[in-house]
Amino acid sequence: MSDGAKNTNTEPWGGFDDPPVQGSGSAVIDMENMDDTSGSSFEDMGEMHQRMTEEEEEGPGGAPGEEPGDDGEFLGMKGIKGQLGRQVADEVWQAGKREASKAFNLYANIDILRPYFDVEPVQVRSRLIESMIPVRTIAFPQKVAGELYGPMMLVFTLVAILLHGMKTSQTIIREGTLMGTAIGTCFGYWLGVSSFIYFLAYLVNSQITMLQTLSLLGYGLFGHCVVLFITYNIHFHFLFYGLWLLVGGLSTLRMVAVLLSRTVGQTPRLVICGTLAALHMLFLLYLHFTYHKMVEGILDTLEGVNALPIQRVARDVPVLAPAAISVTLNTTLQTLGALLQSH
Amino acid sequence: MAEADGSSRAFLGLSDVSISEDIPVEGDISMPPTSSSQDDGFSTLDEPVKDTVLRDLKAVGNKFVHVLYPKKSKALLRDWDLWGPLLLCVTLALLLQGGSVDSKDDGGPQFAEVFVIIWFGSLIITLNSKLLGGTISFFQSLCVLGYCIMPLTVAMVVCRIVLLGGSGTVSFVVRLVVVCASFGWSTFASTAFLADSQPQNRKALVVYPVFLFYFVIGWMILTFAPAQ
């Protein structure tokens, strides 16, 4: 048969610029028996293919150059809706499959993150220790490790420690769950404050990338983990403040020194370092006081429901201090506990 | 010809609807269906349901045994399935439910919380081990981590039984010992399977999140106190 139309289309299924109406006698294959009622169903494609093959086999007298599955020429008068619908369905199916493959390959795109996890245990350990040691020189930009394994593990460790603290203090979370709160807080801090610092760095023209702020802040959480781990187990008010200043201060100084070395100008330095220091120290204070009540007895966990909620027993300070001081401390804590309960 | 190309391209998509595109597939899909007598060995659609269920249960039970005696075997990895982890997760979540000190407020983890922790934690560990260059596949890792929760589930059952007898210091000590032992067992069992898939010097990097994960679950079990 003569193809009146030139095939100028580029789509695989024939395109819209084929003449839609063919003469009824032009097609060798008689499509009148085709079931047109199903407009666009994918299953019909298989049926159509099968029928094509059968008709191919049984029609040896057909024009040799005529492909039964010829898209452009195949829109016989009878089957216009069905055929067009089927081809559209086919194209939609192809497009959908492509999109699904792309979306599935997103899973393989964790390879984007792969270089940031390329660390050795020795490196992680040395970076953890370095995060507590402020650098001496701020004359030239200090190196910041751009890895995400250490920060992520530290965030999860912090979550576990928070959970430990929440459980022993029986924090009752009304909306949401303990786990949800802990994870939300820690990840929110890490991601949110990193982004904020990166934004500030962009404003004050600091030479630091997002990955580096994530990494820096993540390793700064090491100090938090240490402090919280100690003070959730030893309820010593002044110990917490001392550790807060010492450990928190050291890790803050380290981060601040790195930022100072990468920023030029007095005011920008003040802005970014002040913000970071404030957020970092305040976060530790927040974690300590929100998820942990000061005078909590671990006896609550030991005795379970036998201890009435009102009856909180101050935990005795372990023998770190001479007896007199611990006795004083215990009475102090008990009075403080009574004060707290009244609020 | 262009039309032939167009048509064959249109039907090319049909022939590999469920096959990946880089494997060229050829064949005649209009073959009439043959009787299934010649491929009894591979067709499991026609066997009685009892056979299927029993076979799956045997596979699950086999893997439980592998967890109980963790030695480096490939069976757990090769035939992974997620029935066992699901069963264990649901059991653990049900057992952990309803624990609260103050019955008015909910101090214990909800079912959904435990479920989410277990699956989300397994997902994170799997992603971590893949990012660190592990050769284990995603579902294999989920399978291993799920099956290795079994000692902790056993510990939960034991803790509940112990708590029936009162909740004093002795019971706490007993529970602490049981939970610590099962936590160590779980971690050891899962590293026996997971660590093989990592490069030699990075095993510690993979083991640590597993340790944290089972620690969190163990902590939930230990601090469980039933409602009055």
Coordinates of N, CA and C in Angstrom, one line a residue, chain A residues 3 5 7 10-14 42 45-46 48-50 52-54 57 65-71 73 90 93-94 97-98 107 110-114 117-121 124 149 152-154 156-157 159-161 163-165 167-168 170-174 177-180 183 187 298 300-307 309, chain B residues 1-21 27-31 100-102 104-110 113 117 120 124 127-134 137-138 167-169 171-173 175 201-209 212 215-216 219-220 222-228:
Chain A
D3 N 2.1 4.6 1.3 CA 2.0 5.5 2.5 C 1.9 6.9 2.0
A5 N 1.6 9.5 3.8 CA 2.3 10.4 4.6 C 3.8 10.1 4.7
N7 N 7.0 9.8 6.8 CA 7.1 9.6 8.3 C 8.1 10.5 8.8
T10 N 9.3 11.8 15.2 CA 10.5 11.3 15.9 C 10.1 10.4 17.1
E11 N 8.8 10.3 17.4 CA 8.4 9.5 18.5 C 8.5 8.0 18.1
P12 N 8.8 7.2 19.0 CA 8.8 5.8 18.6 C 7.5 5.2 18.2
W13 N 6.4 5.7 18.7 CA 5.2 5.1 18.4 C 4.5 5.7 17.2
G14 N 5.1 6.6 16.5 CA 4.6 7.0 15.3 C 4.2 8.5 15.2
F42 N -3.6 -1.8 29.1 CA -2.3 -2.3 28.8 C -2.4 -3.8 28.4
M45 N -2.6 -4.6 24.8 CA -1.4 -4.5 24.0 C -0.9 -5.9 23.7
G46 N -0.9 -6.7 24.8 CA -0.4 -8.1 24.6 C -1.3 -8.8 23.6
M48 N -3.1 -7.5 21.3 CA -2.9 -7.0 20.0 C -1.7 -7.6 19.4
H49 N -0.7 -7.7 20.2 CA 0.6 -8.3 19.7 C 0.3 -9.7 19.2
Q50 N -0.4 -10.4 20.1 CA -0.7 -11.8 19.8 C -1.5 -11.9 18.5
M52 N -1.5 -9.8 16.1 CA -0.7 -9.4 15.0 C 0.1 -10.6 14.5
T53 N 0.7 -11.3 15.5 CA 1.5 -12.4 15.2 C 0.7 -13.5 14.5
E54 N -0.5 -13.7 15.0 CA -1.3 -14.8 14.3 C -1.7 -14.4 12.9
E57 N 1.1 -14.7 10.7 CA 1.4 -16.1 10.2 C 0.4 -16.5 9.2
G65 N 6.1 -5.6 2.3 CA 6.6 -4.5 3.1 C 5.8 -4.0 4.2
E66 N 4.6 -4.7 4.3 CA 3.7 -4.2 5.3 C 3.9 -4.8 6.6
E67 N 4.2 -4.0 7.6 CA 4.3 -4.6 9.0 C 2.9 -4.5 9.6
P68 N 2.5 -5.5 10.2 CA 1.1 -5.5 10.8 C 1.1 -4.5 12.0
G69 N 2.2 -4.3 12.6 CA 2.2 -3.5 13.7 C 2.5 -2.0 13.4
D70 N 2.3 -1.7 12.2 CA 2.8 -0.4 11.7 C 1.9 0.7 12.4
D71 N 2.6 1.5 13.2 CA 1.8 2.4 14.0 C 1.1 3.4 13.2
E73 N 0.4 3.8 10.1 CA -0.6 3.4 9.0 C -1.7 2.5 9.6
D90 N 0.4 2.6 25.4 CA 1.7 2.1 25.3 C 2.8 3.1 25.6
W93 N 2.8 3.8 29.2 CA 3.4 2.7 29.9 C 4.9 2.8 29.8
Q94 N 5.4 3.2 28.6 CA 6.9 3.3 28.5 C 7.4 4.4 29.3
K97 N 7.3 3.4 32.9 CA 8.4 2.5 33.2 C 9.7 3.3 33.3
R98 N 9.9 4.2 32.5 CA 11.2 5.0 32.5 C 11.3 5.8 33.8
Y107 N 17.7 4.7 44.4 CA 18.3 3.9 45.4 C 19.8 3.7 45.2
I110 N 22.6 6.4 46.3 CA 23.3 6.5 47.6 C 24.7 6.6 47.3
D111 N 25.1 6.2 46.1 CA 26.5 6.4 45.7 C 27.0 7.8 45.7
I112 N 26.0 8.7 45.7 CA 26.4 10.1 45.8 C 27.1 10.3 47.2
L113 N 26.5 9.6 48.2 CA 27.0 9.8 49.6 C 28.2 8.9 49.8
R114 N 28.5 8.1 48.9 CA 29.6 7.1 49.2 C 30.9 7.7 49.6
F117 N 31.6 8.5 53.2 CA 31.7 7.5 54.2 C 32.9 6.7 54.1
D118 N 33.9 7.2 53.4 CA 35.1 6.5 53.1 C 36.1 6.8 54.2
V119 N 35.9 6.2 55.3 CA 36.8 6.5 56.4 C 37.3 5.2 57.0
E120 N 38.4 5.3 57.8 CA 38.9 4.2 58.6 C 38.6 4.4 60.0
P121 N 38.5 3.4 60.8 CA 38.2 3.6 62.2 C 39.3 4.4 62.9
V124 N 38.4 8.0 62.3 CA 37.3 8.5 63.1 C 37.7 8.7 64.6
Y149 N 30.2 10.0 58.2 CA 30.0 8.8 59.1 C 30.1 9.1 60.5
M152 N 27.1 11.2 61.8 CA 25.9 10.5 61.9 C 25.9 9.5 63.1
M153 N 27.0 8.8 63.3 CA 27.1 7.9 64.4 C 27.0 8.7 65.7
L154 N 27.5 9.9 65.8 CA 27.4 10.7 67.0 C 26.0 11.1 67.2
F156 N 23.3 9.5 66.3 CA 22.6 8.4 66.8 C 23.0 8.0 68.3
T157 N 24.2 8.2 68.6 CA 24.6 7.9 70.0 C 24.0 8.9 70.9
V159 N 21.1 10.3 70.4 CA 19.7 9.8 70.6 C 19.6 8.7 71.6
A160 N 20.6 7.8 71.5 CA 20.5 6.7 72.5 C 20.7 7.2 73.9
I161 N 21.6 8.1 74.1 CA 21.9 8.7 75.4 C 20.6 9.4 75.9
L163 N 17.6 8.9 75.1 CA 16.6 7.9 75.5 C 16.8 7.4 76.9
H164 N 18.1 7.1 77.1 CA 18.5 6.6 78.4 C 18.1 7.6 79.5
G165 N 18.4 8.9 79.2 CA 18.1 9.9 80.2 C 16.6 10.1 80.4
K167 N 14.3 7.8 79.9 CA 13.7 6.7 80.6 C 13.9 6.8 82.1
T168 N 15.1 7.1 82.5 CA 15.4 7.1 83.9 C 14.7 8.3 84.6
Q170 N 11.7 9.3 83.5 CA 10.3 9.1 83.2 C 9.7 10.3 82.6
T171 N 10.3 10.8 81.6 CA 9.7 12.0 80.9 C 8.5 11.5 80.2
I172 N 7.4 12.2 80.5 CA 6.2 11.8 79.8 C 6.0 12.7 78.6
I173 N 6.0 12.2 77.5 CA 5.8 13.0 76.3 C 4.3 12.8 75.9
R174 N 3.6 13.8 75.8 CA 2.2 13.6 75.5 C 1.9 13.5 74.0
T177 N 6.2 10.5 70.6 CA 6.8 9.4 71.4 C 8.2 9.8 71.8
L178 N 8.7 9.1 72.8 CA 10.1 9.4 73.3 C 11.1 9.3 72.1
M179 N 11.0 8.2 71.4 CA 12.0 8.0 70.3 C 11.8 9.1 69.3
G180 N 10.6 9.4 69.0 CA 10.4 10.5 68.0 C 10.9 11.8 68.4
I183 N 14.9 11.6 68.4 CA 15.4 11.6 67.0 C 15.2 13.0 66.4
F187 N 18.5 15.1 65.3 CA 18.7 15.4 63.9 C 18.3 16.8 63.5
I298 N 17.1 6.3 90.7 CA 17.1 5.2 89.8 C 16.2 4.1 90.5
D300 N 13.3 4.4 91.0 CA 12.0 4.3 90.3 C 12.1 3.2 89.3
T301 N 13.2 3.1 88.6 CA 13.3 2.0 87.6 C 13.4 0.7 88.3
L302 N 14.1 0.7 89.5 CA 14.3 -0.6 90.1 C 13.0 -1.1 90.7
E303 N 12.2 -0.2 91.3 CA 11.0 -0.6 92.0 C 9.8 -0.6 91.1
G304 N 9.9 0.1 90.0 CA 8.8 0.1 89.1 C 7.6 0.8 89.6
V305 N 6.5 0.1 89.7 CA 5.3 0.7 90.1 C 5.1 0.8 91.6
N306 N 6.0 0.2 92.3 CA 5.9 0.2 93.8 C 6.1 1.6 94.3
A307 N 7.0 2.4 93.6 CA 7.2 3.7 94.1 C 6.1 4.6 93.6
P309 N 4.4 8.0 92.4 CA 5.0 9.1 91.6 C 5.5 10.2 92.5
Chain B
M1 N 12.9 -0.3 7.4 CA 12.2 0.9 7.1 C 11.8 1.6 8.3
A2 N 11.4 2.9 8.2 CA 11.1 3.7 9.3 C 9.9 3.1 10.0
E3 N 8.9 2.7 9.2 CA 7.7 2.2 9.9 C 8.0 0.9 10.6
A4 N 8.7 0.1 10.0 CA 9.1 -1.2 10.6 C 9.8 -0.9 11.9
D5 N 10.7 0.0 11.9 CA 11.4 0.4 13.1 C 10.5 0.9 14.2
G6 N 9.6 1.8 13.7 CA 8.6 2.3 14.6 C 7.8 1.2 15.3
S7 N 7.3 0.3 14.5 CA 6.4 -0.7 15.0 C 7.2 -1.6 15.9
S8 N 8.3 -2.0 15.4 CA 9.0 -3.0 16.3 C 9.4 -2.3 17.6
R9 N 9.7 -1.0 17.5 CA 10.1 -0.4 18.8 C 8.9 -0.3 19.7
A10 N 7.7 -0.1 19.1 CA 6.5 0.0 19.9 C 6.3 -1.4 20.6
F11 N 6.5 -2.5 19.9 CA 6.3 -3.7 20.5 C 7.4 -4.3 21.3
L12 N 8.6 -3.6 21.1 CA 9.7 -4.0 21.9 C 9.4 -3.8 23.4
G13 N 8.7 -2.7 23.7 CA 8.4 -2.5 25.1 C 7.5 -3.6 25.6
L14 N 6.7 -4.1 24.8 CA 5.7 -5.2 25.3 C 6.5 -6.4 25.7
S15 N 7.5 -6.7 24.9 CA 8.1 -8.0 25.2 C 9.0 -8.0 26.4
D16 N 9.4 -6.8 26.8 CA 10.2 -6.8 28.0 C 9.6 -5.9 29.1
V17 N 8.3 -6.2 29.3 CA 7.6 -5.4 30.3 C 8.1 -5.7 31.7
S18 N 8.4 -7.0 31.9 CA 8.8 -7.3 33.3 C 10.3 -7.7 33.3
I19 N 11.0 -7.4 32.3 CA 12.4 -7.8 32.2 C 13.2 -6.6 32.1
S20 N 14.4 -6.5 32.6 CA 15.2 -5.3 32.5 C 15.7 -5.1 31.1
E21 N 15.8 -3.9 30.8 CA 16.0 -3.6 29.3 C 17.3 -4.0 28.8
G27 N 11.7 -14.2 21.7 CA 10.8 -15.4 21.9 C 9.5 -15.1 21.4
D28 N 8.7 -16.1 21.4 CA 7.3 -16.0 20.8 C 6.4 -16.1 22.0
I29 N 5.7 -15.0 22.3 CA 4.9 -15.0 23.4 C 3.5 -15.6 23.1
S30 N 3.3 -16.0 21.8 CA 2.0 -16.5 21.5 C 2.0 -18.0 21.6
M31 N 2.9 -18.6 22.3 CA 3.0 -20.0 22.4 C 1.8 -20.4 23.3
S100 N 3.7 0.8 81.6 CA 3.7 2.3 82.0 C 3.7 2.3 83.5
V101 N 4.4 3.3 84.0 CA 4.5 3.5 85.4 C 3.2 4.1 86.0
D102 N 2.8 5.1 85.3 CA 1.6 5.8 85.7 C 0.6 5.4 84.7
K104 N -2.2 6.5 83.9 CA -2.9 7.5 83.1 C -2.1 7.9 81.9
D105 N -0.8 8.1 82.1 CA 0.0 8.5 80.9 C 0.8 7.3 80.4
D106 N 1.1 7.3 79.2 CA 1.7 6.2 78.5 C 3.2 6.3 78.6
G107 N 3.8 5.6 79.5 CA 5.2 5.7 79.6 C 5.9 4.6 78.8
G108 N 5.2 3.7 78.3 CA 5.9 2.6 77.6 C 5.8 2.8 76.1
P109 N 6.7 2.2 75.4 CA 6.7 2.4 73.9 C 5.4 1.8 73.3
Q110 N 4.9 2.4 72.4 CA 3.7 1.9 71.7 C 4.2 0.9 70.7
E113 N 5.8 2.5 67.8 CA 7.1 3.0 68.0 C 8.2 1.9 67.9
I117 N 11.1 1.8 65.2 CA 12.5 1.8 65.6 C 13.2 0.6 64.9
F120 N 13.3 1.1 61.0 CA 14.1 2.3 60.6 C 15.5 2.1 61.0
I124 N 18.8 2.0 58.5 CA 19.9 2.9 58.6 C 21.2 2.1 58.6
L127 N 21.9 0.8 55.1 CA 22.5 1.9 54.2 C 23.9 2.2 54.6
N128 N 24.1 2.2 55.9 CA 25.5 2.5 56.4 C 26.5 1.5 55.9
S129 N 26.1 0.2 56.0 CA 27.0 -0.8 55.6 C 27.2 -0.8 54.1
K130 N 26.2 -0.4 53.4 CA 26.4 -0.3 51.9 C 27.3 0.8 51.5
L131 N 27.1 1.9 52.2 CA 27.9 3.1 51.9 C 29.3 2.9 52.3
L132 N 29.6 2.0 53.3 CA 30.9 1.7 53.7 C 31.6 0.7 52.7
G133 N 30.9 0.3 51.7 CA 31.5 -0.6 50.8 C 31.2 -2.0 51.0
G134 N 30.1 -2.3 51.6 CA 29.7 -3.7 51.8 C 29.2 -4.4 50.6
S137 N 23.6 -7.4 50.2 CA 22.5 -6.7 49.5 C 21.5 -6.1 50.6
F138 N 20.6 -5.3 50.1 CA 19.8 -4.6 51.0 C 18.9 -5.5 51.8
S167 N 8.8 -6.9 91.3 CA 9.8 -6.1 90.6 C 10.7 -5.4 91.6
G168 N 11.5 -6.2 92.3 CA 12.4 -5.6 93.3 C 13.8 -5.5 92.7
T169 N 14.7 -5.4 93.6 CA 16.1 -5.2 93.1 C 16.6 -6.5 92.5
S171 N 14.9 -8.8 91.0 CA 14.4 -9.0 89.7 C 15.1 -8.1 88.7
F172 N 15.4 -6.9 89.1 CA 16.2 -6.0 88.3 C 17.5 -6.5 87.9
V173 N 18.2 -7.1 88.8 CA 19.5 -7.6 88.5 C 19.4 -8.8 87.6
R175 N 17.0 -9.3 85.5 CA 16.7 -8.8 84.1 C 17.9 -8.2 83.4
N201 N 39.5 -3.9 57.4 CA 39.7 -2.9 58.5 C 38.6 -2.1 58.8
R202 N 37.4 -2.3 58.3 CA 36.3 -1.4 58.5 C 35.2 -2.1 59.3
K203 N 35.5 -3.3 59.8 CA 34.5 -4.0 60.5 C 33.9 -3.2 61.7
A204 N 34.8 -2.5 62.4 CA 34.4 -1.8 63.6 C 33.4 -0.7 63.2
L205 N 33.5 -0.1 62.0 CA 32.6 0.9 61.6 C 31.2 0.4 61.3
V206 N 31.1 -0.9 61.0 CA 29.8 -1.5 60.7 C 29.2 -2.0 62.0
V207 N 30.1 -2.5 62.9 CA 29.6 -3.1 64.1 C 29.0 -2.1 65.1
Y208 N 29.6 -0.9 65.1 CA 29.1 0.1 66.0 C 27.6 0.5 65.9
P209 N 27.1 0.8 64.7 CA 25.7 1.0 64.7 C 24.8 -0.2 65.1
L212 N 24.7 -0.1 68.7 CA 23.8 1.0 69.2 C 22.3 0.5 69.1
F215 N 21.4 -2.0 71.5 CA 21.5 -1.4 72.8 C 20.2 -0.7 73.1
V216 N 19.7 0.0 72.1 CA 18.4 0.8 72.2 C 17.3 -0.2 72.5
W219 N 17.6 -1.6 75.9 CA 17.2 -0.6 76.9 C 15.7 -0.6 77.0
M220 N 15.0 -0.6 75.9 CA 13.6 -0.6 76.0 C 13.0 -1.8 76.7
L222 N 14.7 -3.5 79.0 CA 15.1 -3.5 80.4 C 14.2 -2.6 81.2
T223 N 13.8 -1.4 80.6 CA 13.1 -0.4 81.4 C 11.6 -0.7 81.3
F224 N 11.2 -1.8 80.8 CA 9.8 -2.1 80.7 C 9.3 -2.4 82.0
A225 N 8.2 -1.7 82.4 CA 7.5 -2.0 83.7 C 6.1 -2.2 83.4
P226 N 5.5 -3.3 83.7 CA 4.1 -3.5 83.3 C 3.2 -2.6 84.1
A227 N 2.1 -2.3 83.5 CA 1.1 -1.4 84.2 C 0.4 -2.2 85.3
Q228 N 0.0 -1.5 86.3 CA -0.5 -2.2 87.5 C -1.9 -2.8 87.2

